[in-house]
XYZ file of C-alpha atoms in Angstrom:
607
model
C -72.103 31.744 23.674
C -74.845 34.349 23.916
C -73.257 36.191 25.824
C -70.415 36.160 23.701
C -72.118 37.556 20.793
C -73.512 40.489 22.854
C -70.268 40.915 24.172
C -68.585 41.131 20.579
C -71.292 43.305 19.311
C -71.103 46.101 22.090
C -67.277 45.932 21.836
C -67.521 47.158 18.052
C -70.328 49.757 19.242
C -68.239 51.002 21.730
C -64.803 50.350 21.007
C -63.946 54.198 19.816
C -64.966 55.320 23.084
C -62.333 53.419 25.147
C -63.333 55.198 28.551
C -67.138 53.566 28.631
C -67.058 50.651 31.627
C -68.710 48.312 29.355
C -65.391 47.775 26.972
C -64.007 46.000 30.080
C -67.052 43.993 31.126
C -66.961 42.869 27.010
C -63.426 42.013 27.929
C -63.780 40.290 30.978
C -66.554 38.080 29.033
C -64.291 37.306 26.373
C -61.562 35.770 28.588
C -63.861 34.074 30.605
C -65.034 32.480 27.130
C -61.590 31.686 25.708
C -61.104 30.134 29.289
C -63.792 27.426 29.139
C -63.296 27.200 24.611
C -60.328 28.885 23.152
C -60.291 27.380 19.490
C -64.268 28.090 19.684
C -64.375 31.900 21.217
C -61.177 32.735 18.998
C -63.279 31.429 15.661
C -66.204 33.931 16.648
C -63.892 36.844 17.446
C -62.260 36.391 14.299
C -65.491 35.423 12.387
C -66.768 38.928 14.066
C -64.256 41.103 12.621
C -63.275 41.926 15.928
C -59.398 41.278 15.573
C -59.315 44.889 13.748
C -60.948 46.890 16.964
C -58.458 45.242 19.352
C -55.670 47.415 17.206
C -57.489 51.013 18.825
C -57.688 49.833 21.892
C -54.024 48.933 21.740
C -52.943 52.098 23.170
C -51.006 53.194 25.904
C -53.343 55.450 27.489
C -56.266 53.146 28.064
C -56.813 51.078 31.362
C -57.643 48.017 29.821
C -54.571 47.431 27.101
C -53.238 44.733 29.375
C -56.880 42.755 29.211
C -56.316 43.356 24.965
C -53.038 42.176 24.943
C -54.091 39.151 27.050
C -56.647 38.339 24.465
C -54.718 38.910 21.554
C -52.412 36.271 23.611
C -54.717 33.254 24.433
C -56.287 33.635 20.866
C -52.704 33.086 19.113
C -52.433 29.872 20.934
C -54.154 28.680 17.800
C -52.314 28.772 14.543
C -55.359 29.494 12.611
C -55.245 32.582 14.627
C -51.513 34.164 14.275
C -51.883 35.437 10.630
C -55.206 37.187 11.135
C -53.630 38.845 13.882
C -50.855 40.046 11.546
C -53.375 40.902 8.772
C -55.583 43.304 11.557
C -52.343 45.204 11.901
C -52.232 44.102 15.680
C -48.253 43.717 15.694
C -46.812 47.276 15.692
C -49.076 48.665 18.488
C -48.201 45.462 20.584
C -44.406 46.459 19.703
C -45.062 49.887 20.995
C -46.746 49.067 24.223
C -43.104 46.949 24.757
C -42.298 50.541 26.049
C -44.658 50.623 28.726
C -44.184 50.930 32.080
C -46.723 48.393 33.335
C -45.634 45.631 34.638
C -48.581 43.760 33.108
C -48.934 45.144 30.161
C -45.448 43.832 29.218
C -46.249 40.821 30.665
C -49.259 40.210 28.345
C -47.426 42.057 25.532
C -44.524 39.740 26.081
C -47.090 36.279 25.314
C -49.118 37.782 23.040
C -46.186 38.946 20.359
C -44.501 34.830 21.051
C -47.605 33.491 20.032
C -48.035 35.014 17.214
C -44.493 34.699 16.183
C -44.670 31.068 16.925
C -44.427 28.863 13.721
C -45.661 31.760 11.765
C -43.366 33.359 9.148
C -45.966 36.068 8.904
C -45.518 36.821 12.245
C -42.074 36.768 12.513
C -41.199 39.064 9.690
C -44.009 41.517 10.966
C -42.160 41.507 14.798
C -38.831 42.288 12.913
C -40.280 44.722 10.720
C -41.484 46.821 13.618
C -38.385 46.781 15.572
C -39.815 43.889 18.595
C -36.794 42.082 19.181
C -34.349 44.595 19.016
C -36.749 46.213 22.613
C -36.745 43.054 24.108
C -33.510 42.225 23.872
C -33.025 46.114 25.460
C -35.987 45.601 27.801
C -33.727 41.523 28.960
C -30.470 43.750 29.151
C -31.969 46.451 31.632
C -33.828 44.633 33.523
C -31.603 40.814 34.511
C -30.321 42.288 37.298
C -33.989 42.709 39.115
C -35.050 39.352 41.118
C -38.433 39.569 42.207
C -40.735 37.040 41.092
C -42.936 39.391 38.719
C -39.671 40.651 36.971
C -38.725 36.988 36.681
C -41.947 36.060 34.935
C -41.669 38.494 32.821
C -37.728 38.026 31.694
C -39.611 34.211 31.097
C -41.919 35.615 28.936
C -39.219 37.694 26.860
C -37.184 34.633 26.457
C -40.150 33.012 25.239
C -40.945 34.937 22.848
C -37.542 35.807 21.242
C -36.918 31.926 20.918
C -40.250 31.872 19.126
C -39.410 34.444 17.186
C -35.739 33.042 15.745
C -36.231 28.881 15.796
C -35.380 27.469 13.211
C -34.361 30.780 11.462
C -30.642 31.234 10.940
C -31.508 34.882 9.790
C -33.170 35.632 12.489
C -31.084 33.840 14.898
C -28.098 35.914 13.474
C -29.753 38.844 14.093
C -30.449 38.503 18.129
C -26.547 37.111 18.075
C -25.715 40.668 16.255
C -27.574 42.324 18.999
C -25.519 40.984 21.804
C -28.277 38.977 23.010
C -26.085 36.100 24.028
C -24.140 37.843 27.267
C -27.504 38.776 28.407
C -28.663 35.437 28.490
C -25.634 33.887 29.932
C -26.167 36.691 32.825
C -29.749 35.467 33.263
C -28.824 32.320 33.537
C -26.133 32.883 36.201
C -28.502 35.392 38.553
C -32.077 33.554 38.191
C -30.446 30.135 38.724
C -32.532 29.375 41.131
C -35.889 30.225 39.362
C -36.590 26.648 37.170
C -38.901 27.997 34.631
C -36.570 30.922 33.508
C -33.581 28.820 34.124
C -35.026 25.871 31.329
C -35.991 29.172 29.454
C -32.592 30.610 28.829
C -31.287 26.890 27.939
C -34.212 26.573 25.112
C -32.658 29.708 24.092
C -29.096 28.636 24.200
C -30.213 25.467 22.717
C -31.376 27.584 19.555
C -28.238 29.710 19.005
C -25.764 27.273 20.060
C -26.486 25.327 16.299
C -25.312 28.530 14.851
C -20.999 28.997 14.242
C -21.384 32.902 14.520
C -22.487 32.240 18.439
C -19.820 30.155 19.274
C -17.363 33.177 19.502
C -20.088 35.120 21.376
C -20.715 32.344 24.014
C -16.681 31.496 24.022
C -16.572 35.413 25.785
C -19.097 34.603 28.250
C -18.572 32.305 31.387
C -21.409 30.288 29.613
C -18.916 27.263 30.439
C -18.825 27.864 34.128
C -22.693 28.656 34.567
C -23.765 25.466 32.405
C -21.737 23.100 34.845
C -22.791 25.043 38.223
C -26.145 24.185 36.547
C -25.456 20.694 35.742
C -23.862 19.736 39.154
C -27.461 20.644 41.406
C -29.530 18.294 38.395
C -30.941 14.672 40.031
C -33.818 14.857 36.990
C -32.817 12.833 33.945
C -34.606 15.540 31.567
C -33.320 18.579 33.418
C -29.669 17.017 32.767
C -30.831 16.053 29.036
C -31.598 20.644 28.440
C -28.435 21.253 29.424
C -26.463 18.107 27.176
C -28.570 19.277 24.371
C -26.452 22.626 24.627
C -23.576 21.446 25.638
C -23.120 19.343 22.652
C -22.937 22.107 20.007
C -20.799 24.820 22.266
C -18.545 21.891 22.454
C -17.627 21.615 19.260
C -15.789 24.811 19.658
C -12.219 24.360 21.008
C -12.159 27.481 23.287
C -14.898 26.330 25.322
C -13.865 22.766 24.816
C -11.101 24.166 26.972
C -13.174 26.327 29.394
C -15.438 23.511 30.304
C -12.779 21.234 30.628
C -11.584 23.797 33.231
C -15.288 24.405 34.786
C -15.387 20.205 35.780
C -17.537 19.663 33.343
C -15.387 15.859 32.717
C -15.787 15.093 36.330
C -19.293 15.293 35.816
C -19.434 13.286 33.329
C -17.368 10.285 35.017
C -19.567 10.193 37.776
C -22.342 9.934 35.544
C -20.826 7.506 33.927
C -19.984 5.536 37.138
C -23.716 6.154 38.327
C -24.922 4.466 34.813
C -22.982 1.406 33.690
C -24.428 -1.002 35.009
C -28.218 -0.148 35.051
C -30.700 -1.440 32.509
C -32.905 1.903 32.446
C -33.432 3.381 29.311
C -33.136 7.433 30.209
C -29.591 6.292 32.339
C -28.373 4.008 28.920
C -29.108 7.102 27.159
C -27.455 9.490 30.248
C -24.394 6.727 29.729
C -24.070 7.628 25.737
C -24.478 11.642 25.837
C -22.115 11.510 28.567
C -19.299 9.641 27.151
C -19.856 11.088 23.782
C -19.553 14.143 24.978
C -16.310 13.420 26.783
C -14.629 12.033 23.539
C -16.325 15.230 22.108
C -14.393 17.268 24.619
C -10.912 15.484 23.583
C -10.978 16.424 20.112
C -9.626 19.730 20.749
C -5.874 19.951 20.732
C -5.172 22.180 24.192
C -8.393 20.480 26.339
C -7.061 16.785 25.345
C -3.449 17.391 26.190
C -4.941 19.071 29.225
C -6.821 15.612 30.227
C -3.631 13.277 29.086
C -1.921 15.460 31.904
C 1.721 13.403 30.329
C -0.474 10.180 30.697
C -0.899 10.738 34.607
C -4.106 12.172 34.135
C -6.780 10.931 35.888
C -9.146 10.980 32.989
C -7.024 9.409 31.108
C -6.612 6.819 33.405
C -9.886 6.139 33.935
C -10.578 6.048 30.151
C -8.164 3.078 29.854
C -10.582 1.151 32.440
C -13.245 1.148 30.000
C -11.693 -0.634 27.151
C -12.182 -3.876 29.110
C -15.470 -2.886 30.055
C -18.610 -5.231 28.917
C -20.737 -2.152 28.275
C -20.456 -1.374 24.047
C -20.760 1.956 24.889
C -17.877 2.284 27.187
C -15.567 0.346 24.501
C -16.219 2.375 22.561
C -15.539 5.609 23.934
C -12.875 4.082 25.462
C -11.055 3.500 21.957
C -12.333 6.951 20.559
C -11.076 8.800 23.260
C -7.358 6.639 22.980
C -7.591 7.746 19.063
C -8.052 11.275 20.210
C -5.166 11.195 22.613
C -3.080 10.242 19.798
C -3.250 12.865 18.100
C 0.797 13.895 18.389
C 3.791 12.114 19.023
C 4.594 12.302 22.324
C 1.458 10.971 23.423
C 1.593 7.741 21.014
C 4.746 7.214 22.156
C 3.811 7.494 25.891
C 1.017 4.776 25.521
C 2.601 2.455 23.275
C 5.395 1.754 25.774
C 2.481 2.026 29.046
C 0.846 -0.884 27.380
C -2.136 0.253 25.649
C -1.867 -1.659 22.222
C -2.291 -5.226 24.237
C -5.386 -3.385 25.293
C -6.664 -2.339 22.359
C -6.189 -5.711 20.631
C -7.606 -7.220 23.840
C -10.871 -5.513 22.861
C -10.199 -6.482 19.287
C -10.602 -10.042 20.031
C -13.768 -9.673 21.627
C -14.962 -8.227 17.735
C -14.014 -10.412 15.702
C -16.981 -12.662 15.433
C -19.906 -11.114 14.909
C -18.330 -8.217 16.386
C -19.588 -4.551 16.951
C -18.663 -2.470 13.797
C -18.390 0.916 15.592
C -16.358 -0.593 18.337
C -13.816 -1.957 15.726
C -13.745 1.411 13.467
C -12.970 2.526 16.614
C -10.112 0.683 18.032
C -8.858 0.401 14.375
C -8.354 4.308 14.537
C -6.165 4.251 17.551
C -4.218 1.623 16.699
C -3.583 3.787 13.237
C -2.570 6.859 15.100
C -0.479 5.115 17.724
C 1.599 3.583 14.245
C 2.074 6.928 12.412
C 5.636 7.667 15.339
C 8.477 5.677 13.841
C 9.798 4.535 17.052
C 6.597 3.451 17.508
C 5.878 0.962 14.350
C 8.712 -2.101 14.956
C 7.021 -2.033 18.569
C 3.435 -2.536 17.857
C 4.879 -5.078 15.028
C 6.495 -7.120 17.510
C 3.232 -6.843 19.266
C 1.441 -8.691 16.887
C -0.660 -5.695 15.761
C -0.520 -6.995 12.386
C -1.627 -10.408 12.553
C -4.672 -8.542 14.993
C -5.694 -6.841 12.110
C -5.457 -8.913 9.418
C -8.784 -11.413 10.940
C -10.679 -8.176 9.684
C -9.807 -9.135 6.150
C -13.686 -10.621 6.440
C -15.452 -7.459 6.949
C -17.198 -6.564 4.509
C -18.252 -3.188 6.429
C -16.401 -0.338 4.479
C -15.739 1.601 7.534
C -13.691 -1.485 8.924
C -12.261 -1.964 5.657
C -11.230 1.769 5.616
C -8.932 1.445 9.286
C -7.458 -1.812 8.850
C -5.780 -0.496 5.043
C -4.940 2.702 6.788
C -3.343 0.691 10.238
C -1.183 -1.309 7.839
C -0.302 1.008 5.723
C 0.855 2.643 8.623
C 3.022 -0.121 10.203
C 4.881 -0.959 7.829
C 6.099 2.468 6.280
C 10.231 1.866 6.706
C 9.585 -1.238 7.570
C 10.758 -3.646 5.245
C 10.525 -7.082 6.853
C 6.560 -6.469 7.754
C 5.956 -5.097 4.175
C 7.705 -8.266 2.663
C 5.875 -10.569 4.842
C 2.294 -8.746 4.106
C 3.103 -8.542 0.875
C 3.769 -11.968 0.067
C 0.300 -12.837 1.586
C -1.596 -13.975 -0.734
C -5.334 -13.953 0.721
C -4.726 -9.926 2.036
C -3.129 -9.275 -1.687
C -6.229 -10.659 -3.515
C -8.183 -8.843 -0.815
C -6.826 -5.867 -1.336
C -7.094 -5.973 -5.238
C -10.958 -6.964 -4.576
C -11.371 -3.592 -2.700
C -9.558 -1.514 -4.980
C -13.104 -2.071 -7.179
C -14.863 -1.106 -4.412
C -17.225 0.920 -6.109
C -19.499 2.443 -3.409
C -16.373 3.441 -0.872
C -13.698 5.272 -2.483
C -12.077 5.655 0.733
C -11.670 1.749 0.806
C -10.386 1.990 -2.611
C -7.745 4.968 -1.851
C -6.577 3.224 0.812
C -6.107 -0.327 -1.114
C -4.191 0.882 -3.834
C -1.541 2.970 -1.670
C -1.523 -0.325 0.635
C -0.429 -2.361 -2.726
C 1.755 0.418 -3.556
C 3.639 0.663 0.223
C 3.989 -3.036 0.083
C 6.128 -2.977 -3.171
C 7.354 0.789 -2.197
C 8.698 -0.869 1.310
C 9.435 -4.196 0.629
C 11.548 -3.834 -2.363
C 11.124 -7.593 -2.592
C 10.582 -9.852 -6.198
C 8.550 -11.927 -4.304
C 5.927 -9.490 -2.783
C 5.717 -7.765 -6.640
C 5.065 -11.838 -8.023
C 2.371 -12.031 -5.753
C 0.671 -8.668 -6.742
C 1.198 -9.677 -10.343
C -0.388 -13.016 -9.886
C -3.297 -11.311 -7.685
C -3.972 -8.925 -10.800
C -2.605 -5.823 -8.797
C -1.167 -4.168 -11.940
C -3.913 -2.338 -13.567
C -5.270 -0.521 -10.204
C -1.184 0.594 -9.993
C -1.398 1.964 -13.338
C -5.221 3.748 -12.289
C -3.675 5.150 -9.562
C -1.214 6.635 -11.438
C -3.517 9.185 -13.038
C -5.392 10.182 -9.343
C -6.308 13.642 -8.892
C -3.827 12.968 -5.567
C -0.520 14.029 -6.197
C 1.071 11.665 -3.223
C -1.121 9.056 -5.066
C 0.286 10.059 -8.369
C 3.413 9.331 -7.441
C 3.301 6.623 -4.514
C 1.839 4.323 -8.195
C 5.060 5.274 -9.721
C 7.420 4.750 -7.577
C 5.876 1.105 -7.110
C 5.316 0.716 -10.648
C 9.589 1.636 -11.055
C 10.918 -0.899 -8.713
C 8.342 -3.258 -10.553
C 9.956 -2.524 -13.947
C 13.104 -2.463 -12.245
C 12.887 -5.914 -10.423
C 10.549 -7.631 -12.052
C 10.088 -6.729 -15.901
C 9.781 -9.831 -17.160
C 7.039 -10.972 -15.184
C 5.174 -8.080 -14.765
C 5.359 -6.688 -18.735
C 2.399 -8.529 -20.424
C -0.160 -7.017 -17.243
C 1.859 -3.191 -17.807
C 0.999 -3.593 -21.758
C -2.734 -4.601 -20.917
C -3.080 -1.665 -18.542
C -1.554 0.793 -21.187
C 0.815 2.210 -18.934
C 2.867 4.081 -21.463
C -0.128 5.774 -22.189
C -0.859 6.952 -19.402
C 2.944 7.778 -19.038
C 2.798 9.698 -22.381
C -0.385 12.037 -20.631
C 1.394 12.853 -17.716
C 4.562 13.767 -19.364
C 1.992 16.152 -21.865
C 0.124 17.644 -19.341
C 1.653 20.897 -18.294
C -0.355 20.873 -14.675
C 2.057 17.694 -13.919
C 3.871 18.085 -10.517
C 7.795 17.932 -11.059
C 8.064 14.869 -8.906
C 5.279 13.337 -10.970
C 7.024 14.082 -14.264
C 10.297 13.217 -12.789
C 8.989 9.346 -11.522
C 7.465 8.942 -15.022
C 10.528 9.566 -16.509
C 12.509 6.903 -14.849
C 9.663 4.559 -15.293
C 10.014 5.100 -19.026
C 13.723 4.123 -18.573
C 12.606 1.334 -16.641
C 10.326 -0.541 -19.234
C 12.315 0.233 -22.176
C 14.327 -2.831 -21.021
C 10.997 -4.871 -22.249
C 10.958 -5.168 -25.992
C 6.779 -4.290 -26.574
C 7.024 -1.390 -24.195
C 9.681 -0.054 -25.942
C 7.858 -0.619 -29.010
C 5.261 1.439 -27.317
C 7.652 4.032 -26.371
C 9.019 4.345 -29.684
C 5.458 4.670 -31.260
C 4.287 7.908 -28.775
C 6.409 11.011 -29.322
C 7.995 10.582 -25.913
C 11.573 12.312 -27.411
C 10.020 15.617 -27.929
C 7.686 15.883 -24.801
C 11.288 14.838 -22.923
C 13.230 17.322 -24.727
C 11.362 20.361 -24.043
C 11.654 18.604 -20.327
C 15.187 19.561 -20.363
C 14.448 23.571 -19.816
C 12.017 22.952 -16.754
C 12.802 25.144 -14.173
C 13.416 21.824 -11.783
C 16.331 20.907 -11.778
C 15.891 17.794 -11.175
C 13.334 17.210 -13.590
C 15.631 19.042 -15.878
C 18.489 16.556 -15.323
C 16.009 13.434 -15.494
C 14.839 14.901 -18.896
C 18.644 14.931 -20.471
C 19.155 11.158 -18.966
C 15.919 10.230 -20.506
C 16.628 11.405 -23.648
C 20.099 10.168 -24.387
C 18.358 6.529 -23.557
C 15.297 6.937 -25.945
C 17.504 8.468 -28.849
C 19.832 5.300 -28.083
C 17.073 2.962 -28.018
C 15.864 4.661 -31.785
């Protein structure tokens, strides 16, 4: 440490004659010291003032800037050390000696501008300020073609240092993307393959801009796609496989180069991994097992790469998806049912796996839930039995099935999620179908369910979904019997909520079901209508001039409809309806316009 001191003392004494021999002796003493103590030596060069004389000698002419630079490098390591760096002005002649020739100067240049930018917002914004990443990004573009080992170092470096310079900074980040940084990258990447450190380098990279939506069109022009799965294939280490899934996963989430890895084998890669993993017990290979079906069902949410996999349900990833529904692995099941949701996503593939037999599988793996079952495998296989019901041909099929009866031993749940498919996979079945809906409907336990659910409270979904469940019941069943049962189960008032939804389908799926209810079953369902205040709530949608016409339309011929009860057409005689209707009667629908003159000839009757 004595030797320290003397060494910082002569550097200030002789620092503004750069040519003396002993500036580089001091020099040579200083690394030595930051060698065997940096946190120690870098307190005593700051403590020394000596930060401020490392700016002169930051110049291009003098033969020991690359020894300065490598200082200025090792001392950053310490975060203590980055804004004193910034405060002694050190930045801008760093960023100028990024023009330098020297192969070592950049080198040292390179480390000694990322450490300071790393974690340090002082740092960064001085880099940017003085134009840094803008050269480098020139300095990575000129020079990735150039494959000897010191060039390859250095490109390290550069990536290094740029990554420190924009993570966690969408600004930043958005800046390199403006400067075209991403091409040169993905050229690295496919030249220096073989070189591991700048290889892992260009992924950290990748890894940082890949979060950001504005790169996904830049990386989508690239063959980033093609490179990324040449990568992947040579990988035996579990981590080096875990860099690349960690930027596959976001570039994935755009459908273009869904499509181009889809096209690049990246699926194939996955299966085997897949294949390699079930069965073992090892933590990194359960976790290799997840990212790598994940990512496959990731892969299948885009429209063109799925279709491109279902291959008219010959495909052989499609084919070997199917084998993991019966799988004991959770996992598997359940990217086995995701990925089955995400094939039916359009009509002709429904269709196609309905009649191939996949609903017997699906509530095979149903079965094996039901008791104390996994909740994300039956969200899961709850999804694709709801898109497999939304093609009509489909519906009487999967009924026959026994789809419904499957479902209904969910009524239990009491896991929202659950509670969210199963309303949504009945509602489904039994649209136009009005044998199921009669049946459902005149179940009592999934009635009282549903009018449970419709309070709901912390799940609105659940709640949507159970009131346009009781309304499709009545809506489909036209039945006396189903509407009884709702009455008795206390449906009425969440048919007279829904009525005022900010949903316009909603809206009017409550009146319609609330009409036929009037219509068939007055009598019994009057006293519940009067407690709810339906004509109330009929009088404020008939007011309200933001009213769709089919909305004011239905609430007119519900109007007709409980006028046949004697206190709702008290009711109706008590609210101005005549005059709301009247003005109706000039309403540019027609058919609202026609409903209005029918509607009033029956209230100025009934007064």
């Amino acid at each position: 440490m004595d030797n320290l001191s003397d060494a910082l003392t002569k550097l200030k004494l002789t620092a503004a004659d750069t040519t003396v021999d002993s500036v580089e002796g001091c020099l040579d003493c200083l690394l030595q010291a930051l060698v065997q103590n940096n946190t120690k030596t870098s307190e005593k060069i700051q403590e020394s003032g000596t930060l401020q004389v490392f700016a002169n000698l930051l110049t291009p002419q003098s033969n020991c800037t690359a020894k300065v630079a490598h200082i200025i490098a090792e001392v950053a390591k310490n975060e203590f050390m980055r804004n004193p760096c910034v405060d002694a002005g050190l930045i801008p002649p760093l960023v100028q000696l990024l023009n330098s020739k020297d192969q070592e100067v950049l080198l040292q240049t390179g480390r000694a501008l990322g450490n300071i930018c790393y974690d340090s917002h002082e740092g960064r914004i001085a880099v940017e300020q003085a134009g840094g990443a803008q050269i480098v990004v020139d300095l990575l573009r000129s020079r990735c073609t150039i494959t000897d080992p010191a060039n390859q170092k250095l490109m390290t470096v550069f990536c290094g240092m740029l990554m420190n310079y924009s993570n966690d900074n969408d600004i930043l980040q958005a800046q390199l993307i403006n400067m075209d940084v991403i091409p040169t990258l993905v050229k690295l990447l496919g030249i220096h393959c073989q070189n591991t450190a700048l290889t892992e380098m260009c992924l950290v990279a990748f890894g940082n801009l890949a979060e950001l939506e504005s790169s996904k069109e830049q990386f989508a022009a690239t063959n980033i796609a093609e490179e990324l799965v040449k990568l992947f294939k040579k990988q035996a280490e579990h981590e080096k496989k875990e860099m690349i899934f960690e930027v596959l996963a976001p570039l994935a989430e755009n459908d273009i180069i869904k499509l181009q890895l889809v096209d690049a084998g990246l699926v194939e890669c996955l299966l085997e991994i897949v294949h390699q993993t079930v069965n073992s017990d090892k933590e990194e290979e359960v976790a290799e097992l997840k990212t790598a079906s994940d990512l496959m069902v990731l892969l299948l949410l885009g429209d063109e790469s799925m279709q491109k996999l279902f291959d008219g349900g010959k495909g052989s990833v499609f084919q070997r998806v199917l084998s993991w529904l019966p799988s004991n692995n959770h996992q598997l099941q359940l990217a086995g049912a995701l990925a089955i949701a995400n094939f039916a996503r359009n009509d002709g593939n429904c269709i196609h796996m309905v009649d191939n037999g996949i609903v017997q599988k699906l509530m095979n793996l149903l079965d094996r839930h039901v008791e104390q079952g996994n909740v994300t495998v039956q969200h899961a296989a709850l999804s694709a039995l709801r898109n497999l019901a939304i093609p009509v041909i489909n519906k009487a099929k999967m009924l026959s099935a026994g789809v419904a009866e499957e479902v209904l031993k969910f009524l239990r749940s009491e896991m929202p999620p659950v509670q969210f498919k199963l309303l949504g996979t009945l509602r489904m079945l039994i649209d136009a179908q009005a044998e199921a809906a009669e049946q459902l409907g005149k179940n009592a336990k999934l009635v009282e369910r549903l009018v449970e659910w419709c309070e709901a409270k912390d799940h609105v979904g659940v709640i949507g979904e159970s009131n346009r469940l009781l309304s499709a019941l009545i809506r489909h069943s036209k039945s006396k019997d189903v509407i009884r049962t709702i009455v008795q189960s206390g449906g009425i008032v969440h048919l007279v909520t829904m009525a005022t939804s900010e949903h316009v389908i909603m809206q009017n799926e409550a009146l319609v079901a609330l009409g036929l209810m009037a219509s068939l079953e007055l009598g019994t369902s009057e006293k519940d209508l009067e407690n709810a205040k339906l004509v109330e709530v009929l009088h404020r949608l008939l007011s309200d001039e933001s009213s769709a016409p089919e909305i004011k339309y239905n609430s007119m011929v519900l109007v007709c409809a409980v006028m046949g009860s004697e206190p709702l057409n008290k009711e109706v005689q008590n609210l101005a309806f005549l005059e709301i209707v009247s003005k109706l009667r000039s309403h540019e629908n027609k058919t609202v316009a026609q409903q209005a003159s029918l509607t009033e000839q029956r209230l100025t009757v009934a007064s």
